XYZ file of C-alpha atoms in Angstrom:
438
model
C 3.856 -30.628 -24.234
C 1.238 -30.550 -21.608
C 0.634 -27.065 -19.663
C -1.780 -27.103 -16.832
C -1.993 -23.958 -14.974
C -4.992 -21.697 -13.837
C -5.339 -18.032 -15.101
C -6.593 -15.413 -12.087
C -7.695 -12.283 -13.259
C -5.623 -9.424 -11.950
C -8.850 -7.955 -10.304
C -9.782 -11.445 -8.004
C -11.558 -10.502 -4.635
C -12.154 -13.156 -1.868
C -15.647 -11.989 -0.769
C -16.926 -12.846 2.615
C -20.127 -10.958 4.440
C -18.915 -7.556 4.727
C -15.562 -8.193 3.270
C -13.608 -8.372 0.178
C -9.919 -9.081 0.165
C -8.549 -8.450 -3.062
C -5.147 -10.507 -3.863
C -1.646 -9.310 -4.620
C 0.287 -9.770 -8.239
C 0.735 -13.805 -8.140
C 1.965 -16.192 -10.722
C -1.294 -17.561 -11.338
C -2.488 -14.280 -12.899
C 0.029 -14.619 -16.107
C -1.324 -17.302 -18.345
C 1.268 -20.039 -18.872
C 3.775 -19.490 -21.761
C 3.018 -15.497 -21.716
C 5.345 -12.686 -20.705
C 4.126 -11.046 -17.572
C 4.480 -7.431 -19.948
C 1.675 -8.525 -22.142
C -0.862 -9.284 -19.751
C -3.517 -7.738 -17.565
C -1.029 -8.912 -14.728
C 1.640 -6.574 -15.704
C 3.174 -4.206 -12.948
C 1.632 -0.750 -13.147
C 3.215 2.380 -12.176
C 2.414 4.056 -9.237
C 2.927 7.955 -7.661
C 3.010 8.698 -4.032
C 3.278 11.952 -2.379
C 4.512 12.727 1.008
C 4.595 16.181 2.617
C 6.043 17.429 6.057
C 5.531 21.033 7.271
C 7.735 23.696 8.311
C 10.474 23.368 6.047
C 14.105 21.505 6.690
C 17.368 22.924 8.132
C 18.296 23.146 4.695
C 22.096 23.110 5.415
C 21.975 19.799 6.917
C 19.697 18.628 3.848
C 21.081 20.004 0.978
C 24.114 17.526 -0.297
C 27.043 19.688 -1.446
C 27.615 18.486 -5.039
C 26.068 17.617 -7.921
C 25.840 14.352 -10.247
C 26.202 10.843 -8.926
C 28.088 9.953 -6.017
C 27.134 12.863 -3.859
C 27.272 12.501 0.036
C 23.999 12.348 1.753
C 24.067 14.934 4.751
C 22.990 14.334 8.067
C 19.124 14.699 7.685
C 18.761 12.366 4.667
C 21.412 9.724 6.215
C 18.275 6.990 6.702
C 17.878 7.134 3.289
C 21.315 5.739 2.375
C 20.331 2.464 1.752
C 17.746 3.650 -1.156
C 20.400 5.560 -3.040
C 20.293 3.641 -6.027
C 16.496 4.934 -6.312
C 16.839 8.263 -4.974
C 17.165 11.737 -6.838
C 17.736 14.626 -4.864
C 16.478 18.278 -6.580
C 17.729 21.378 -5.468
C 16.825 25.025 -6.057
C 13.106 24.550 -6.520
C 11.118 27.677 -5.562
C 7.515 27.657 -5.020
C 5.332 30.197 -7.077
C 4.591 32.986 -4.290
C 8.135 33.466 -3.363
C 9.066 37.057 -3.159
C 6.000 38.490 -2.153
C 4.040 36.144 -0.125
C 4.960 33.561 1.787
C 2.953 31.844 4.340
C 1.897 28.367 5.985
C -1.215 28.169 3.738
C 0.561 28.606 0.409
C 3.282 25.550 1.258
C 0.970 22.483 1.088
C -1.311 24.682 -1.737
C 1.523 24.850 -4.300
C 3.238 21.740 -3.072
C 1.464 19.541 -6.187
C -0.415 22.665 -7.684
C 2.586 24.642 -8.922
C 0.267 27.589 -8.385
C -0.166 30.436 -5.730
C -3.345 30.208 -3.993
C -5.861 32.853 -4.058
C -5.831 35.192 -1.250
C -9.217 34.618 0.526
C -10.196 33.765 3.941
C -13.708 33.194 2.790
C -15.368 30.168 1.245
C -14.459 31.586 -2.624
C -11.007 29.896 -2.079
C -9.227 29.008 -5.422
C -6.052 26.940 -6.644
C -5.999 24.276 -9.326
C -5.976 20.769 -9.865
C -3.057 19.016 -8.243
C -0.440 16.691 -10.202
C -1.688 13.470 -8.543
C -5.199 14.253 -9.867
C -4.184 14.453 -13.131
C -2.133 11.362 -13.195
C -4.824 9.271 -11.858
C -7.024 10.360 -14.896
C -3.858 8.378 -16.770
C -3.458 5.403 -14.454
C -6.115 5.373 -11.916
C -9.432 5.070 -13.143
C -9.736 1.316 -13.340
C -8.678 0.955 -9.602
C -11.256 0.770 -6.764
C -9.916 3.741 -5.450
C -8.643 6.296 -7.867
C -6.633 7.741 -5.412
C -6.205 7.840 -1.427
C -5.675 11.241 0.745
C -4.346 10.736 3.956
C -3.132 12.936 7.086
C -2.274 12.643 10.800
C -4.149 15.512 11.889
C -7.580 16.938 10.951
C -8.183 20.386 11.020
C -10.925 20.022 8.195
C -13.555 21.663 10.812
C -11.485 24.966 10.931
C -12.976 27.620 8.775
C -11.871 31.220 8.155
C -8.255 32.093 7.807
C -4.992 29.479 8.868
C -2.771 31.821 7.798
C -2.974 35.993 7.566
C -5.741 36.331 4.790
C -5.658 32.633 3.625
C -8.692 29.981 3.712
C -7.811 27.064 6.027
C -8.936 25.012 2.971
C -5.472 25.752 1.484
C -3.624 23.861 4.646
C -5.941 20.859 5.065
C -5.319 18.866 1.873
C -2.905 18.474 -0.673
C -5.177 17.168 -2.854
C -7.082 18.999 -5.251
C -9.585 17.745 -7.984
C -10.029 21.315 -9.530
C -9.737 25.025 -8.827
C -12.460 25.238 -6.124
C -12.607 21.182 -4.957
C -9.910 20.339 -2.162
C -10.486 16.621 -1.480
C -10.497 15.678 2.136
C -7.943 13.443 3.839
C -8.406 10.656 6.323
C -6.723 10.204 9.155
C -8.021 7.364 10.839
C -6.608 4.081 9.991
C -9.172 1.742 11.046
C -11.719 3.910 8.401
C -9.185 3.285 5.933
C -8.896 -0.394 6.633
C -12.692 -0.986 6.323
C -13.005 1.057 3.282
C -10.124 -1.047 1.616
C -11.479 -4.642 2.854
C -14.862 -3.783 3.843
C -16.791 -3.687 7.380
C -18.211 0.020 6.953
C -21.214 0.468 10.043
C -21.621 2.881 12.315
C -18.944 4.150 15.035
C -20.851 1.808 17.689
C -20.416 -1.227 14.841
C -16.849 -0.765 14.438
C -16.477 -0.942 17.785
C -18.447 -3.884 18.569
C -16.036 -5.544 15.859
C -13.223 -4.361 17.487
C -14.125 -5.854 20.790
C -14.509 -9.319 19.068
C -11.132 -9.160 18.039
C -11.996 -11.121 14.922
C -9.823 -10.911 11.601
C -11.515 -9.684 8.542
C -9.793 -12.621 6.877
C -11.858 -14.605 9.003
C -14.898 -13.420 6.693
C -12.775 -15.073 3.737
C -11.518 -18.379 4.989
C -13.412 -20.641 2.758
C -12.334 -18.870 -0.359
C -8.839 -18.746 1.243
C -8.627 -22.605 1.610
C -10.084 -23.224 -2.169
C -7.519 -20.837 -3.387
C -4.747 -21.747 -1.661
C -5.398 -25.734 -3.085
C -5.399 -24.283 -6.473
C -2.289 -22.163 -6.598
C 1.495 -23.410 -6.875
C 3.700 -23.603 -3.966
C 5.514 -20.101 -4.808
C 1.849 -18.367 -5.050
C 0.978 -19.748 -1.545
C 3.996 -18.139 0.016
C 3.384 -14.811 -1.892
C -0.013 -15.184 -0.842
C 0.177 -16.051 3.071
C 2.913 -12.970 3.251
C 0.563 -10.522 1.815
C -2.242 -12.130 4.256
C 0.308 -12.023 6.972
C 0.797 -8.081 6.193
C -2.961 -7.446 6.345
C -3.312 -9.232 9.687
C -0.389 -7.262 11.298
C -1.954 -4.135 10.215
C -5.235 -5.351 11.787
C -3.598 -5.915 14.998
C -1.665 -2.580 15.150
C -5.237 -1.145 14.662
C -6.890 -3.157 17.283
C -3.766 -2.317 19.880
C -4.204 1.565 19.202
C -7.892 0.887 20.224
C -7.561 -0.623 23.314
C -4.595 1.728 24.337
C -7.153 4.856 23.300
C -10.300 3.035 24.850
C -11.427 6.265 26.537
C -11.815 8.055 23.042
C -13.256 4.777 21.981
C -16.141 5.152 24.545
C -17.369 8.210 22.881
C -20.184 7.067 20.222
C -18.976 9.667 17.674
C -15.445 9.833 17.933
C -12.895 8.541 15.407
C -11.980 4.527 16.425
C -8.652 3.503 15.629
C -6.128 6.473 15.357
C -3.611 5.738 17.322
C -1.878 7.938 20.216
C 1.763 7.387 19.177
C 2.585 9.896 16.064
C 4.848 7.060 15.181
C 2.143 4.000 15.528
C -0.162 6.393 13.240
C 2.286 7.002 10.178
C 3.647 3.692 10.396
C 0.096 2.083 10.401
C -1.072 4.648 7.532
C 2.357 3.871 5.238
C 1.474 -0.159 5.475
C -1.830 0.610 4.682
C -1.005 2.005 1.417
C 1.490 -0.615 0.806
C -1.346 -3.184 0.864
C -3.182 -0.881 -1.075
C -0.227 -0.573 -3.621
C 0.220 -4.553 -3.622
C -3.536 -5.361 -4.100
C -3.900 -2.484 -6.742
C -6.593 -1.079 -4.989
C -4.989 2.282 -5.917
C -2.094 3.561 -7.578
C -1.877 7.249 -6.566
C -1.823 8.758 -3.005
C -0.784 11.746 -1.169
C 0.256 11.604 2.561
C 0.381 14.886 5.111
C 2.945 13.584 7.705
C 2.244 16.492 9.514
C 0.125 19.661 9.097
C 1.465 23.550 8.491
C 1.095 25.047 11.932
C 1.287 21.600 13.504
C 2.008 22.172 17.431
C 3.140 18.519 18.010
C 5.888 17.382 20.411
C 8.545 14.930 19.949
C 9.582 13.860 23.385
C 10.013 10.430 22.411
C 13.308 11.654 20.537
C 13.757 14.446 22.856
C 11.897 17.585 21.323
C 9.525 19.064 24.016
C 8.767 22.207 22.072
C 6.129 22.255 19.752
C 7.177 21.907 15.672
C 6.150 25.216 14.812
C 7.757 26.886 17.771
C 11.104 25.056 16.727
C 10.814 25.964 12.695
C 11.232 29.634 14.050
C 14.601 28.900 15.533
C 16.053 32.644 15.148
C 19.207 30.527 14.793
C 19.214 29.599 18.294
C 21.792 26.474 18.166
C 19.394 24.433 20.495
C 16.673 24.800 18.350
C 17.738 24.240 15.114
C 19.267 20.894 16.389
C 15.701 20.216 17.754
C 14.295 20.985 14.340
C 17.156 19.103 12.469
C 16.168 16.195 14.659
C 12.589 16.112 13.760
C 13.451 16.563 10.258
C 15.582 13.446 10.412
C 12.854 11.560 12.235
C 10.274 12.043 9.534
C 12.701 11.049 6.891
C 13.279 7.677 8.962
C 9.928 7.120 9.065
C 9.658 7.699 5.181
C 12.839 4.982 5.074
C 10.702 2.399 6.676
C 7.736 2.882 4.163
C 10.524 2.724 1.196
C 11.739 -0.492 2.956
C 8.430 -2.128 3.040
C 7.994 -1.368 -0.882
C 11.399 -2.386 -1.637
C 10.769 -5.974 -0.321
C 7.402 -6.424 -1.270
C 7.412 -8.486 -4.631
C 5.707 -6.635 -7.817
C 6.053 -8.783 -11.137
C 9.427 -8.937 -12.080
C 10.550 -6.341 -9.420
C 9.262 -4.604 -6.323
C 6.630 -1.974 -5.263
C 9.140 0.737 -4.902
C 10.862 -0.696 -8.329
C 7.525 0.569 -10.285
C 6.285 3.496 -8.222
C 7.816 7.479 -7.952
C 7.407 8.524 -4.542
C 7.894 12.751 -4.133
C 8.823 13.783 -0.694
C 9.521 17.505 0.686
C 8.008 20.353 1.947
C 6.453 23.406 0.753
C 9.028 25.718 2.642
C 12.695 25.730 2.732
C 13.984 27.614 5.758
C 11.067 27.502 8.068
C 12.458 29.899 10.414
C 11.502 32.960 7.533
C 8.970 31.088 5.607
C 11.696 30.742 3.065
C 10.000 29.545 -0.556
C 13.208 28.942 -1.780
C 15.057 26.618 -2.181
C 12.735 23.788 -1.248
C 13.499 20.721 0.162
C 12.661 17.828 -2.373
C 13.289 13.875 -3.130
C 12.132 11.526 -5.494
C 12.625 7.814 -4.892
C 11.290 5.124 -6.819
C 12.769 2.573 -9.829
C 10.894 4.439 -12.792
C 13.888 6.834 -13.493
C 17.790 6.837 -12.567
C 18.677 7.089 -9.221
C 22.080 8.068 -7.513
C 21.700 11.793 -8.658
C 21.456 15.271 -7.636
C 20.093 17.354 -9.885
C 20.696 21.032 -9.345
C 18.308 22.873 -10.886
C 18.967 26.094 -11.714
C 18.260 29.020 -8.971
C 14.840 30.036 -8.747
C 13.309 27.292 -10.467
C 9.592 26.551 -10.119
C 8.541 23.537 -8.525
C 6.006 23.545 -11.105
C 8.787 22.547 -13.666
C 9.338 19.284 -11.565
C 5.828 18.424 -11.565
C 5.607 18.679 -15.083
C 8.145 16.044 -15.805
C 6.301 13.951 -12.968
C 3.271 13.659 -15.122
C 5.894 12.852 -18.131
C 6.693 9.997 -16.334
C 3.354 8.394 -16.335
C 2.399 9.215 -19.883
C 0.318 12.710 -19.519
C 1.385 14.843 -22.210
C 1.395 18.360 -20.929
C 2.735 21.576 -22.430
C 2.868 23.316 -19.181
C 1.589 22.873 -15.423
C 0.879 25.503 -12.786
C 3.588 28.380 -13.195
C 6.176 26.191 -15.083
C 8.694 27.376 -17.428
C 10.420 24.396 -18.710
C 11.204 20.825 -17.176
C 13.424 19.451 -14.950
C 15.047 16.395 -16.240
C 14.532 13.371 -14.015
């Protein structure tokens, strides 16, 4: 028997001037007659954490029955296509419930399972978040151990962003340690160039944007050489991946042309879409590309920030999000808040569909991921810290379940179980008291 097959390293990059394009997982990365699971090309587990502010209308979120086959409530209807990969976890509580709930503690405790230290000065203190703990286990041999993303940048705010609480707690989800909050990137162009090259000053980025050239133009020769050396199925896979890159580029370029007044300011960010939906979709697509090319295995994404004054006129919500979250049981404002909640879930569902449709080894990116989605508030009208809206989606656990934890279960219990799924052995985390079986 004669076997002829090239074998590419999993960490293969196509390099041009100022550009480096990582490759997705293709058959050529699996040596002939070798099982994928026994090679460096074996699919990796990935973690994503997505945060939405101001809680949910819980009556339209929480399923009425436990176990499999539960009915999805209206806000979660966009997730119906992902039922087999979905677990809803109810009755979780964040740690400051009962004595001090606010808009700073909600994102701070979302991944830390700890109450933030009360201070509005620079002596803020929290704790290492679960994403950064998982990074130490699965992210150390990727280009970016983790990515931290958001759509609203309030990092310039100092002092108090909630009564008696530092803005540091509201500006990020991710902490490397008790005094080290990680900054979140809001600019798709900056993230794209971090991933694929380019860099430079704002003026240089503007010049490249006006050239309307693709990053792929810089690696054209390497692409041609690679295409001649791989099989037909790999060529199809590679072409799909490259088209994903080009499509994200086109969207970033389009948003830059639409915001040319912002681009004319030398110090202004380049590449932030005017449309919230375009902004979220583009950042999610960049995360999917980063997963696909194994540039990172961990991300956090604050889809909107606590105290956000964003309006959503395209879905008929003209009052700010923070305002409608304090609905005072007014039926019109309750309906408006539920509409925003459902809209956010719909945008999240588009990301899940992208992961599910992207091959990864013997399955899809979604099959090999765990994506946590939720808020650090329940009923935003009263800043309720209990119960919290929480779901996980992916293929590294059994889906189609509604897990009803005991009342007032610390959210840290779930985070402890998340760590388990990534091979991180912890006796406890945050203020955990046990584990939530997922």
